[in-house]
Coordinates of C-alpha atoms in Angstrom, one line a residue:
Chain A
X1 CA -52.1 82.1 3.2
X2 CA -52.6 81.8 -0.6
X3 CA -50.3 79.7 -2.7
X4 CA -48.9 82.9 -4.3
X5 CA -48.1 84.5 -1.0
X6 CA -46.6 81.2 0.2
X7 CA -44.3 81.1 -2.8
X8 CA -43.3 84.8 -2.5
X9 CA -42.5 84.3 1.2
X10 CA -40.4 81.2 0.5
X11 CA -38.6 82.9 -2.4
X12 CA -37.6 85.8 -0.1
X13 CA -36.3 83.3 2.5
X14 CA -34.4 81.5 -0.3
X15 CA -32.8 84.8 -1.4
X16 CA -31.6 85.5 2.1
X17 CA -30.2 82.0 2.4
X18 CA -28.4 82.4 -0.9
X19 CA -26.7 85.7 0.0
X20 CA -25.7 84.2 3.4
X21 CA -24.2 81.1 1.8
X22 CA -22.4 83.1 -0.8
X23 CA -20.8 85.4 1.8
X24 CA -19.6 82.4 3.9
X25 CA -18.1 80.6 0.8
X26 CA -16.5 83.8 -0.4
X27 CA -14.7 84.4 2.9
X28 CA -13.7 80.8 3.5
X29 CA -12.2 80.5 0.0
X30 CA -10.1 83.6 0.7
X31 CA -9.1 82.6 4.2
X32 CA -7.7 79.3 3.0
X33 CA -3.9 79.4 2.4
X34 CA -2.9 79.4 -1.2
X35 CA -3.0 82.0 -4.0
X36 CA -4.6 81.4 -7.4
X37 CA -2.3 84.0 -9.0
X38 CA 0.8 82.1 -7.8
X39 CA -0.7 78.8 -9.1
X40 CA -1.4 80.3 -12.5
X41 CA 2.0 82.0 -12.8
X42 CA 3.9 78.9 -12.0
X43 CA 7.0 78.3 -9.9
X44 CA 9.4 80.4 -12.2
X45 CA 7.3 83.6 -12.1
X46 CA 8.6 86.9 -10.7
X47 CA 6.9 88.8 -8.0
X48 CA 5.8 91.4 -10.6
X49 CA 4.2 88.7 -12.8
X50 CA 2.2 87.5 -9.9
X51 CA 1.1 91.0 -9.0
X52 CA -0.1 91.5 -12.6
X53 CA -2.1 88.4 -12.6
X54 CA -3.6 89.3 -9.3
X55 CA -4.7 92.7 -10.7
X56 CA -6.1 91.0 -13.8
X57 CA -8.2 88.7 -11.6
X58 CA -9.3 91.7 -9.5
X59 CA -7.8 90.1 -6.4
X60 CA -5.9 93.2 -5.4
X61 CA -9.0 95.1 -4.4
X62 CA -10.3 95.1 -0.8
X63 CA -12.4 92.0 0.1
X64 CA -15.7 93.9 0.5
X65 CA -15.4 95.5 -2.9
X66 CA -14.6 92.1 -4.5
X67 CA -17.7 90.7 -2.8
X68 CA -20.0 93.5 -3.9
X69 CA -18.8 93.3 -7.4
X70 CA -19.3 89.6 -7.4
X71 CA -22.8 89.8 -6.1
X72 CA -23.6 92.5 -8.7
X73 CA -22.4 90.3 -11.5
X74 CA -24.3 87.3 -10.2
X75 CA -27.5 89.3 -10.3
X76 CA -26.8 90.1 -13.9
X77 CA -26.5 86.4 -14.5
X78 CA -22.7 86.5 -14.8
X79 CA -20.9 84.1 -12.6
X80 CA -17.5 85.0 -13.9
X81 CA -14.9 82.9 -15.6
X82 CA -13.1 79.9 -14.2
X83 CA -9.5 80.7 -13.3
X84 CA -8.4 77.3 -14.3
X85 CA -10.3 76.7 -17.5
X86 CA -10.8 80.3 -18.6
X87 CA -14.3 79.4 -19.6
X88 CA -17.5 80.9 -18.1
X89 CA -18.4 79.2 -14.8
X90 CA -21.9 78.7 -15.9
X91 CA -20.8 76.6 -18.9
X92 CA -18.7 74.4 -16.7
X93 CA -21.6 73.8 -14.3
X94 CA -24.1 73.1 -17.1
X95 CA -21.7 70.6 -18.7
X96 CA -21.5 68.6 -15.4
X97 CA -25.1 69.1 -14.3
X98 CA -26.7 66.4 -16.4
X99 CA -24.4 63.7 -14.9
X100 CA -25.1 64.8 -11.4
X101 CA -28.8 64.9 -11.9
X102 CA -28.7 61.5 -13.6
X103 CA -26.7 59.9 -10.8
X104 CA -28.9 61.5 -8.1
X105 CA -32.2 60.5 -9.7
X106 CA -31.0 56.9 -10.4
X107 CA -29.5 56.4 -6.9
X108 CA -32.6 57.8 -5.1
X109 CA -35.0 55.8 -7.4
X110 CA -33.2 52.6 -6.6
X111 CA -33.0 53.4 -2.9
X112 CA -36.8 54.2 -2.7
X113 CA -37.7 51.1 -4.8
X114 CA -35.9 48.9 -2.3
X115 CA -36.4 50.8 0.9
X116 CA -40.1 51.4 0.9
X117 CA -41.2 47.8 0.4
X118 CA -38.6 46.5 2.8
X119 CA -39.4 49.1 5.4
X120 CA -43.1 48.5 5.2
X121 CA -42.7 44.8 5.4
X122 CA -40.4 44.9 8.5
X123 CA -42.8 47.4 10.2
X124 CA -45.8 45.0 9.7
X125 CA -43.9 41.8 10.6
X126 CA -41.3 43.2 13.1
X127 CA -40.5 39.8 14.6
X128 CA -40.0 37.8 11.4
X129 CA -36.6 36.5 10.4
X130 CA -36.7 38.5 7.1
X131 CA -37.3 41.7 9.1
X132 CA -34.2 41.0 11.3
X133 CA -32.3 40.4 8.1
X134 CA -33.6 43.7 6.6
X135 CA -32.6 45.6 9.8
X136 CA -29.1 44.2 9.7
X137 CA -28.7 45.0 6.0
X138 CA -29.9 48.6 6.4
X139 CA -27.7 49.2 9.4
X140 CA -24.8 47.7 7.4
X141 CA -25.6 50.0 4.4
X142 CA -26.0 53.1 6.5
X143 CA -22.7 52.6 8.4
X144 CA -20.3 51.4 5.7
X145 CA -17.8 53.9 4.4
X146 CA -18.9 54.5 0.8
X147 CA -15.4 54.5 -0.7
X148 CA -14.9 51.0 0.6
X149 CA -18.2 49.8 -0.7
X150 CA -17.3 51.4 -4.1
X151 CA -13.9 49.6 -4.2
X152 CA -15.5 46.3 -3.3
X153 CA -18.0 46.7 -6.1
X154 CA -15.3 47.6 -8.6
X155 CA -13.3 44.6 -7.5
X156 CA -16.2 42.2 -7.9
X157 CA -18.1 43.5 -10.9
X158 CA -15.3 45.1 -12.9
X159 CA -12.0 43.4 -12.0
X160 CA -13.2 39.9 -11.4
X161 CA -16.4 39.4 -13.3
X162 CA -15.7 42.1 -15.9
X163 CA -19.4 42.9 -16.3
X164 CA -19.3 46.6 -15.8
X165 CA -16.8 49.4 -16.4
X166 CA -15.1 50.7 -13.3
X167 CA -14.9 54.4 -14.1
X168 CA -16.1 57.2 -16.4
X169 CA -19.5 57.9 -18.0
X170 CA -21.1 57.4 -21.4
X171 CA -23.3 54.4 -21.4
X172 CA -26.0 53.1 -19.0
X173 CA -23.5 50.5 -17.9
X174 CA -21.3 53.2 -16.4
X175 CA -24.2 54.4 -14.3
X176 CA -24.9 51.0 -12.6
X177 CA -22.0 50.8 -10.2
X178 CA -22.0 54.4 -8.9
X179 CA -25.8 54.5 -8.6
X180 CA -26.1 51.2 -6.8
X181 CA -23.2 52.1 -4.4
X182 CA -25.0 55.4 -3.5
X183 CA -28.3 53.7 -3.3
X184 CA -27.1 51.2 -0.8
X185 CA -26.0 54.0 1.4
X186 CA -29.3 55.9 1.1
X187 CA -31.3 52.8 1.5
X188 CA -30.1 52.1 5.0
X189 CA -31.5 55.3 6.4
X190 CA -34.6 55.3 4.3
X191 CA -35.5 51.7 5.3
X192 CA -35.1 52.5 9.0
X193 CA -37.2 55.7 8.7
X194 CA -39.9 53.9 6.7
X195 CA -40.0 51.1 9.3
X196 CA -40.3 53.3 12.3
X197 CA -42.7 55.7 10.7
X198 CA -45.0 52.9 9.4
X199 CA -44.9 51.2 12.8
X200 CA -45.9 54.4 14.5
X201 CA -48.8 55.1 12.1
X202 CA -50.0 51.5 12.4
X203 CA -50.4 51.8 16.2
X204 CA -52.5 55.0 15.9
X205 CA -56.1 54.9 17.1
X206 CA -57.6 55.8 13.8
X207 CA -56.3 52.6 12.4
X208 CA -58.5 50.7 15.0
X209 CA -61.5 52.7 13.7
X210 CA -60.6 51.6 10.1
X211 CA -60.4 47.9 11.2
X212 CA -63.6 48.2 13.2
X213 CA -65.4 49.4 10.0
X214 CA -64.7 46.0 8.5
X215 CA -62.3 47.4 5.8
X216 CA -59.9 44.9 4.3
X217 CA -56.3 44.9 5.3
X218 CA -55.1 46.4 2.0
X219 CA -57.3 49.5 2.3
X220 CA -56.4 49.9 6.0
X221 CA -52.8 49.8 5.1
X222 CA -52.9 52.1 2.1
X223 CA -55.3 54.7 3.4
X224 CA -54.8 54.7 7.1
X225 CA -51.2 53.6 7.7
X226 CA -49.1 54.4 4.7
X227 CA -50.4 57.9 3.8
X228 CA -50.1 59.0 7.4
X229 CA -46.6 57.6 7.7
X230 CA -45.3 59.5 4.6
X231 CA -44.2 62.8 6.1
X232 CA -40.9 61.6 7.8
X233 CA -40.2 59.5 4.7
X234 CA -40.6 62.4 2.3
X235 CA -38.4 64.6 4.6
X236 CA -35.5 62.1 4.4
X237 CA -36.0 61.7 0.6
X238 CA -35.8 65.4 0.2
X239 CA -32.6 65.7 2.2
X240 CA -31.1 62.9 0.3
X241 CA -31.9 64.3 -3.1
X242 CA -30.8 67.7 -2.0
X243 CA -27.4 66.5 -0.9
X244 CA -27.0 64.3 -4.0
X245 CA -27.6 67.3 -6.3
X246 CA -24.7 68.9 -4.5
X247 CA -22.6 66.1 -5.9
X248 CA -21.8 62.8 -4.4
X249 CA -18.1 63.8 -4.0
X250 CA -16.6 60.5 -2.9
X251 CA -18.6 58.4 -5.2
X252 CA -17.9 60.6 -8.2
X253 CA -14.2 60.7 -7.3
X254 CA -13.9 56.9 -7.0
X255 CA -15.7 56.2 -10.2
X256 CA -14.3 59.2 -12.0
X257 CA -17.9 60.3 -12.7
X258 CA -17.9 63.8 -14.2
X259 CA -20.5 65.4 -11.9
X260 CA -20.7 68.6 -9.9
X261 CA -19.0 67.0 -6.8
X262 CA -15.7 66.2 -8.5
X263 CA -15.7 69.6 -10.2
X264 CA -16.1 71.3 -6.8
X265 CA -13.2 69.4 -5.3
X266 CA -11.1 70.4 -8.4
X267 CA -12.0 74.0 -8.1
X268 CA -11.1 74.1 -4.4
X269 CA -7.8 72.5 -4.9
X270 CA -7.0 74.9 -7.6
X271 CA -8.3 77.9 -5.6
X272 CA -10.5 78.6 -8.6
X273 CA -12.6 81.1 -6.6
X274 CA -15.3 82.0 -9.2
X275 CA -15.9 78.3 -10.1
X276 CA -16.1 77.2 -6.4
X277 CA -18.4 80.1 -5.6
X278 CA -20.6 79.3 -8.6
X279 CA -20.9 75.6 -7.7
X280 CA -21.7 76.3 -4.0
X281 CA -24.3 78.8 -5.1
X282 CA -25.9 76.2 -7.3
X283 CA -25.8 73.6 -4.5
X284 CA -27.6 76.0 -2.1
X285 CA -30.1 76.8 -4.8
X286 CA -30.8 73.1 -5.4
X287 CA -31.3 72.5 -1.6
X288 CA -33.7 75.5 -1.4
X289 CA -35.7 74.2 -4.4
X290 CA -35.9 70.7 -3.0
X291 CA -37.0 71.9 0.4
X292 CA -39.7 74.0 -1.2
X293 CA -40.9 71.0 -3.1
X294 CA -40.9 68.9 0.1
X295 CA -43.0 71.6 1.9
X296 CA -45.4 71.5 -1.0
X297 CA -45.7 67.7 -0.8
X298 CA -46.3 67.9 3.0
X299 CA -49.3 70.0 2.1
X300 CA -50.5 67.5 -0.4
X301 CA -50.2 64.7 2.2
X302 CA -51.6 66.4 5.3
X303 CA -54.5 68.9 5.1
X304 CA -53.5 70.4 8.5
X305 CA -50.2 71.5 7.0
X306 CA -52.0 72.8 3.9
X307 CA -54.2 75.0 6.0
X308 CA -51.2 76.4 7.9
X309 CA -49.2 77.1 4.8
X310 CA -50.8 77.5 1.5
X311 CA -54.5 76.9 1.2
Chain B
X1 CA -86.3 38.0 25.4
X2 CA -83.8 36.5 23.1
X3 CA -80.1 36.5 23.8
X4 CA -77.9 38.4 21.3
X5 CA -74.6 37.9 22.9
X6 CA -73.5 35.2 25.3
X7 CA -70.0 35.6 26.7
X8 CA -68.7 32.5 28.5
X9 CA -65.6 32.3 30.7
X10 CA -63.8 34.8 28.6
X11 CA -60.1 35.4 29.3
X12 CA -58.1 38.1 27.6
X13 CA -54.4 38.3 28.6
X14 CA -51.7 40.8 27.6
X15 CA -48.4 39.0 27.4
X16 CA -45.8 41.6 28.3
X17 CA -42.1 41.2 29.0
X18 CA -42.5 41.3 32.7
X19 CA -45.4 38.9 33.0
X20 CA -49.0 38.2 31.9
X21 CA -51.6 40.8 32.6
X22 CA -55.0 39.1 33.1
X23 CA -57.1 42.1 31.9
X24 CA -60.3 40.0 31.5
X25 CA -60.3 37.0 33.7
X26 CA -63.1 34.4 33.4
X27 CA -66.0 36.8 32.6
X28 CA -69.4 35.5 31.7
X29 CA -72.6 37.4 30.9
X30 CA -75.5 37.6 28.5
X31 CA -76.9 40.5 26.5
X32 CA -80.5 40.5 25.6
X33 CA -82.0 41.9 22.4
X34 CA -82.7 45.6 22.6
X35 CA -81.1 46.0 26.0
X36 CA -78.6 48.6 27.2
X37 CA -76.0 46.8 29.3
X38 CA -73.8 49.2 31.2
X39 CA -70.2 48.1 32.2
X40 CA -68.7 50.2 34.9
X41 CA -65.3 50.2 36.5
X42 CA -62.1 52.3 37.0
X43 CA -59.4 52.4 34.3
X44 CA -57.6 49.1 34.5
X45 CA -60.7 47.2 35.4
X46 CA -60.7 45.4 32.0
X47 CA -63.9 46.9 30.7
X48 CA -62.5 48.4 27.5
X49 CA -60.5 45.2 26.8
X50 CA -63.8 43.3 27.2
X51 CA -65.4 45.6 24.6
X52 CA -62.6 45.2 22.2
X53 CA -62.6 41.4 22.5
X54 CA -66.3 41.3 21.6
X55 CA -65.6 43.5 18.5
X56 CA -62.6 41.4 17.5
X57 CA -60.1 44.2 18.0
X58 CA -57.6 42.6 20.4
X59 CA -54.2 43.1 18.9
X60 CA -50.9 41.7 20.2
X61 CA -49.5 41.7 22.9
X62 CA -53.2 41.1 23.8
X63 CA -54.6 37.6 23.3
X64 CA -57.9 35.8 23.9
X65 CA -56.7 32.8 25.8
X66 CA -60.0 31.1 26.6
X67 CA -63.8 31.1 26.6
X68 CA -66.4 31.7 24.1
X69 CA -68.2 34.7 22.6
X70 CA -71.5 33.5 21.2
X71 CA -73.1 36.1 18.9
X72 CA -76.5 35.0 17.8
X73 CA -75.4 31.5 18.7
X74 CA -72.2 31.5 16.7
X75 CA -68.8 31.4 18.5
X76 CA -66.9 34.5 17.2
X77 CA -63.6 33.1 18.4
X78 CA -63.7 30.4 15.8
X79 CA -64.1 32.8 12.9
X80 CA -61.5 33.3 10.2
X81 CA -60.2 36.9 9.7
X82 CA -62.3 37.3 6.5
X83 CA -65.4 36.1 8.4
X84 CA -64.7 38.5 11.1
X85 CA -64.4 41.4 8.6
X86 CA -68.0 40.7 7.6
X87 CA -69.2 41.2 11.2
X88 CA -67.0 44.2 12.2
X89 CA -68.8 47.4 11.4
X90 CA -71.8 45.6 10.0
X91 CA -73.2 43.5 12.9
X92 CA -71.0 44.7 15.7
X93 CA -69.8 48.3 15.8
X94 CA -67.7 50.2 18.3
X95 CA -67.9 53.9 19.2
X96 CA -64.5 54.9 20.5
X97 CA -63.7 57.2 23.4
X98 CA -61.4 59.8 22.0
X99 CA -62.8 61.5 18.9
X100 CA -59.6 63.4 18.4
X101 CA -57.4 60.4 17.7
X102 CA -59.9 57.9 16.3
X103 CA -60.5 59.8 13.1
X104 CA -57.8 59.8 10.4
X105 CA -56.4 63.4 10.2
X106 CA -55.7 63.3 6.4
X107 CA -59.1 62.3 5.0
X108 CA -62.4 64.3 5.0
X109 CA -65.0 63.1 7.5
X110 CA -67.4 62.4 4.6
X111 CA -64.8 60.0 3.1
X112 CA -64.4 58.3 6.4
X113 CA -68.1 57.8 6.9
X114 CA -68.5 56.6 3.3
X115 CA -65.7 54.1 3.8
X116 CA -67.8 52.4 6.5
X117 CA -70.5 51.9 3.9
X118 CA -68.0 50.9 1.2
X119 CA -66.5 48.2 3.5
X120 CA -69.6 46.1 3.3
X121 CA -71.0 47.1 -0.1
X122 CA -68.0 47.2 -2.4
X123 CA -67.1 49.9 -4.8
X124 CA -65.3 53.1 -3.8
X125 CA -66.1 55.6 -1.0
X126 CA -66.9 58.2 -3.7
X127 CA -70.1 56.2 -4.5
X128 CA -71.4 56.6 -1.0
X129 CA -70.9 60.3 -0.4
X130 CA -74.7 60.9 -0.4
X131 CA -75.2 58.1 2.0
X132 CA -72.5 59.5 4.2
X133 CA -74.2 62.9 4.2
X134 CA -77.5 61.2 5.1
X135 CA -75.7 59.4 8.0
X136 CA -74.2 62.7 9.2
X137 CA -77.7 64.1 9.2
X138 CA -78.9 61.2 11.3
X139 CA -76.4 62.1 14.0
X140 CA -77.7 65.6 13.8
X141 CA -74.7 67.4 12.3
X142 CA -76.0 70.7 11.1
X143 CA -75.1 71.6 7.5
X144 CA -74.0 68.1 6.8
X145 CA -73.2 68.5 3.1
X146 CA -70.7 71.2 4.0
X147 CA -69.3 69.4 7.0
X148 CA -68.7 66.2 4.9
X149 CA -65.8 67.9 3.1
X150 CA -64.2 69.1 6.3
X151 CA -61.2 67.4 7.8
X152 CA -61.4 66.3 11.5
X153 CA -59.2 69.2 12.6
X154 CA -61.8 71.6 11.4
X155 CA -64.5 70.1 13.7
X156 CA -65.2 70.4 17.4
X157 CA -64.8 67.4 19.7
X158 CA -68.5 66.9 20.0
X159 CA -68.9 67.0 16.3
X160 CA -66.1 64.5 15.8
X161 CA -67.8 62.2 18.3
X162 CA -71.0 62.4 16.2
X163 CA -68.9 61.5 13.1
X164 CA -67.6 58.4 14.9
X165 CA -71.1 57.6 15.9
X166 CA -72.3 57.9 12.3
X167 CA -69.5 55.5 11.2
X168 CA -70.6 53.0 13.8
X169 CA -74.3 53.0 12.8
X170 CA -73.6 53.2 9.0
X171 CA -74.6 49.5 8.5
X172 CA -77.3 49.3 11.1
X173 CA -75.5 47.0 13.5
X174 CA -77.3 44.7 15.8
X175 CA -74.8 45.4 18.6
X176 CA -73.3 48.7 19.4
X177 CA -70.4 48.9 21.8
X178 CA -69.9 52.4 23.1
X179 CA -66.5 52.6 24.8
X180 CA -66.5 55.7 27.1
X181 CA -68.1 57.7 24.3
X182 CA -68.4 60.8 26.3
X183 CA -65.3 60.9 28.6
X184 CA -63.3 63.1 26.2
X185 CA -66.1 65.6 25.7
X186 CA -67.1 68.8 27.5
X187 CA -69.8 68.2 30.2
X188 CA -72.3 70.3 28.3
X189 CA -71.9 68.1 25.2
X190 CA -71.9 64.8 27.0
X191 CA -75.6 64.7 27.7
X192 CA -76.4 65.5 24.1
X193 CA -74.2 62.6 22.8
X194 CA -75.7 60.1 25.3
X195 CA -79.2 61.1 24.3
X196 CA -78.4 60.8 20.6
X197 CA -76.9 57.3 21.2
X198 CA -79.9 56.0 23.0
X199 CA -82.3 57.4 20.3
X200 CA -80.3 55.9 17.5
X201 CA -80.1 52.6 19.3
X202 CA -83.9 52.6 19.6
X203 CA -84.4 53.7 16.0
X204 CA -82.1 50.8 14.7
X205 CA -83.5 48.3 17.1
X206 CA -79.9 47.5 18.2
X207 CA -78.6 46.2 21.5
X208 CA -75.9 48.3 23.3
X209 CA -73.0 47.8 25.6
X210 CA -72.2 51.1 27.2
X211 CA -68.8 51.1 28.9
X212 CA -68.0 54.0 31.3
X213 CA -66.4 54.8 34.6
X214 CA -69.5 56.9 35.3
X215 CA -71.8 54.6 37.3
X216 CA -74.5 57.3 38.1
X217 CA -74.8 57.8 34.3
X218 CA -75.5 54.1 33.8
X219 CA -78.1 54.2 36.6
X220 CA -80.1 56.6 34.3
X221 CA -79.6 54.9 30.9
X222 CA -78.8 51.2 31.4
X223 CA -81.3 48.3 31.8
X224 CA -78.7 46.2 33.6
X225 CA -75.3 47.1 35.0
X226 CA -72.2 45.0 35.3
X227 CA -69.5 46.3 37.7
X228 CA -66.0 45.1 36.9
X229 CA -62.9 45.2 39.2
X230 CA -59.4 44.1 38.2
X231 CA -60.6 41.9 35.3
X232 CA -63.5 40.3 37.1
X233 CA -67.2 40.9 37.5
X234 CA -68.0 42.0 41.1
X235 CA -71.7 42.7 40.6
X236 CA -74.2 42.3 37.8
X237 CA -77.8 43.2 38.1
X238 CA -80.6 45.5 37.0
X239 CA -80.2 49.2 37.3
X240 CA -83.1 49.2 39.7
X241 CA -81.3 46.8 42.1
X242 CA -78.0 48.6 41.9
X243 CA -79.5 52.0 42.4
X244 CA -81.6 51.1 45.4
X245 CA -79.5 48.5 47.0
X246 CA -75.9 48.2 45.8
X247 CA -74.3 45.2 47.5
X248 CA -70.7 44.8 46.7
X249 CA -68.5 47.2 48.7
X250 CA -66.8 48.3 45.5
X251 CA -70.1 49.2 43.8
X252 CA -71.0 51.2 46.9
X253 CA -67.7 52.9 46.8
X254 CA -68.2 53.8 43.1
X255 CA -71.5 55.4 43.9
X256 CA -70.2 57.3 46.9
X257 CA -67.2 58.6 45.0
X258 CA -69.4 60.8 42.9
X259 CA -70.3 64.3 43.9
X260 CA -73.1 64.4 46.5
X261 CA -75.8 66.7 45.5
X262 CA -75.2 70.2 46.8
X263 CA -72.5 69.2 49.3
X264 CA -70.1 69.0 46.3
X265 CA -67.9 66.7 48.4
X266 CA -65.8 64.0 46.7
X267 CA -65.3 60.8 48.4
X268 CA -62.7 58.4 46.9
X269 CA -62.0 54.8 47.4
X270 CA -58.6 54.5 49.1
X271 CA -55.9 52.7 47.2
X272 CA -55.7 51.7 43.6
X273 CA -56.3 48.8 41.3
X274 CA -53.9 46.0 42.1
X275 CA -51.2 44.7 39.6
X276 CA -53.0 42.4 37.3
X277 CA -49.7 40.5 36.7
X278 CA -49.8 39.1 40.3
X279 CA -53.2 39.9 41.7
X280 CA -53.7 39.4 45.4
X281 CA -55.0 35.9 46.4
X282 CA -58.6 35.8 47.5
X283 CA -60.8 38.7 46.6
X284 CA -59.0 41.3 44.4
X285 CA -60.8 44.1 46.1
X286 CA -59.9 43.0 49.6
X287 CA -56.8 45.3 50.1
X288 CA -59.0 48.3 49.5
X289 CA -62.2 47.0 51.2
X290 CA -63.2 48.4 54.5
X291 CA -65.2 45.2 55.4
X292 CA -62.5 42.7 54.4
X293 CA -61.9 39.9 56.8
X294 CA -59.6 36.8 56.9
X295 CA -61.6 34.7 54.4
X296 CA -61.5 37.6 51.8
X297 CA -57.7 37.6 51.7
X298 CA -57.5 33.8 51.1
X299 CA -60.4 32.6 49.1
X300 CA -61.7 34.1 45.9
X301 CA -65.4 34.8 46.2
X302 CA -67.5 33.2 43.5
X303 CA -70.4 35.0 41.8
X304 CA -73.5 34.2 43.8
X305 CA -77.2 34.9 43.2
X306 CA -78.1 37.3 46.0
X307 CA -81.2 39.5 46.2
X308 CA -82.0 39.3 42.5
X309 CA -78.6 40.0 41.1
X310 CA -75.1 38.4 40.9
X311 CA -72.5 39.5 43.4
X312 CA -69.0 38.2 44.1
X313 CA -68.4 38.9 47.8
X314 CA -68.1 36.8 51.0
X315 CA -70.3 39.2 52.9
X316 CA -73.3 37.8 51.3
X317 CA -74.8 34.3 51.3
X318 CA -76.3 32.6 48.2
X319 CA -80.0 33.5 47.8
X320 CA -80.0 35.7 50.9
X321 CA -80.8 39.3 51.3
X322 CA -78.4 41.6 53.1
X323 CA -75.3 40.2 54.8

């Protein structure tokens, strides 16, 4: 398969995924109890007022007509207007997007910077005291509830030491607590995957060949262990970045970080159908793109994958 | 003839959770310059572990617990890791048994051959691509320049075995350890690979240890043959002696277990290799031996000089002919 054909095939798959996701979100939003027209009209409104608002929003039409019209608009690049804010959905998403990307990239970068060396070390020296300590920490990080960790961090670094702000965004200082909180959570899984993957690669027969050549340990490790161990690690990193781009809902809420995740929660509570649909669409798109990137990286790492997919 | 390798009382144990496996237990032998020494035995006999120990490739839970490996008079077991690195792949090379798993799947074969040159000459593998192509030609890979940029999964098993061979001979080693180099290959390719190995060995003036379960093959290619059973040497002698008059019941069993010409009948030795964690007292082969008697089950037979070779069996008397 050529690279062009590979991309075309994946783009088609992505399109089907998007339509499917859109349909599911569209239906779930409308099955949920609660009525946006009633919320807008307020508690004093008459039945007629509510009907008028419903008509204005187009919610009086049959569901399938609403869906078809929505999909048509989406293809024209029009995601509709937010019911709550009255502004175009796309503007709301774009306003929040930089914060989400910033937090996602910072958290994943910190997690990778910590997890890879720790994971590799504990794979190569599995019985050392430090390795046991690393295993304990990563299990700890992966299993702690994140809101609790966030609150502990706020308590220590904001309330007691007064080093860092506890909420909001604006300066690099605001980024530290939320990104480290998230990173600790991500790091746990990443360290354990790195450890098991490197251990497996190190026990492979081709590593014995490399040692038998008389290669030094550094080269054996870099060329014959680490590169072969990368595929599961890249997979987990991709999944993590994908879900972070969908907004780290809890972290964003605790730290009042103005990202996509907290916007999504808002829009669902307010039954802001167009905004919620728009955000979910964006999240699915982000996942699809990250997965595509991960598949491409697989090919860079392993020529066998490359020959099956795009060379 | 000068002695290249002198192994004395070597013991290699695997320390596992449920006990200690004595994979190589008090083994001594010599290898002469230019010689092909065949080591035969079933899986679990310790023959591969012995080869790995000589190449410095024993990894935990394996451990060399005693003995000496004198290579050109120098005890390899006293070397530091960096001294070992100068010997591995340069003076002592190994050809491994499974070409599919002993090559790195994500590098081209040319790179992996060039790496063997790089390891002992410095620089980067890129500098040695021409040398690598030359080496691939030496192992008779057709169209070597094009093959060099292939990945292992694009080559056949026989071709991969040739690549592994070219890695092993890259630095003209004095000792080549071939560890079941043909057992993963099609029968039709096996003979070609064996012939190639012997020719290369001659060309380089190396000595060779050829490890296999295929005793009849050794009768054809080896100068001397060492038969191992459950971590011990049971018989060691010239191919001539072993072919014409195998003494140890296990050696005889190994020879009989191969296909008789035309009759295509397969005779097997009943039973299997004993647990090496708690081997039987006395002779380790006694439980499977049709000639075993009281003494065999109690006293371990020492290696004795009998009829021009060494044999560890109570059926024979020192210096004597048949028992």
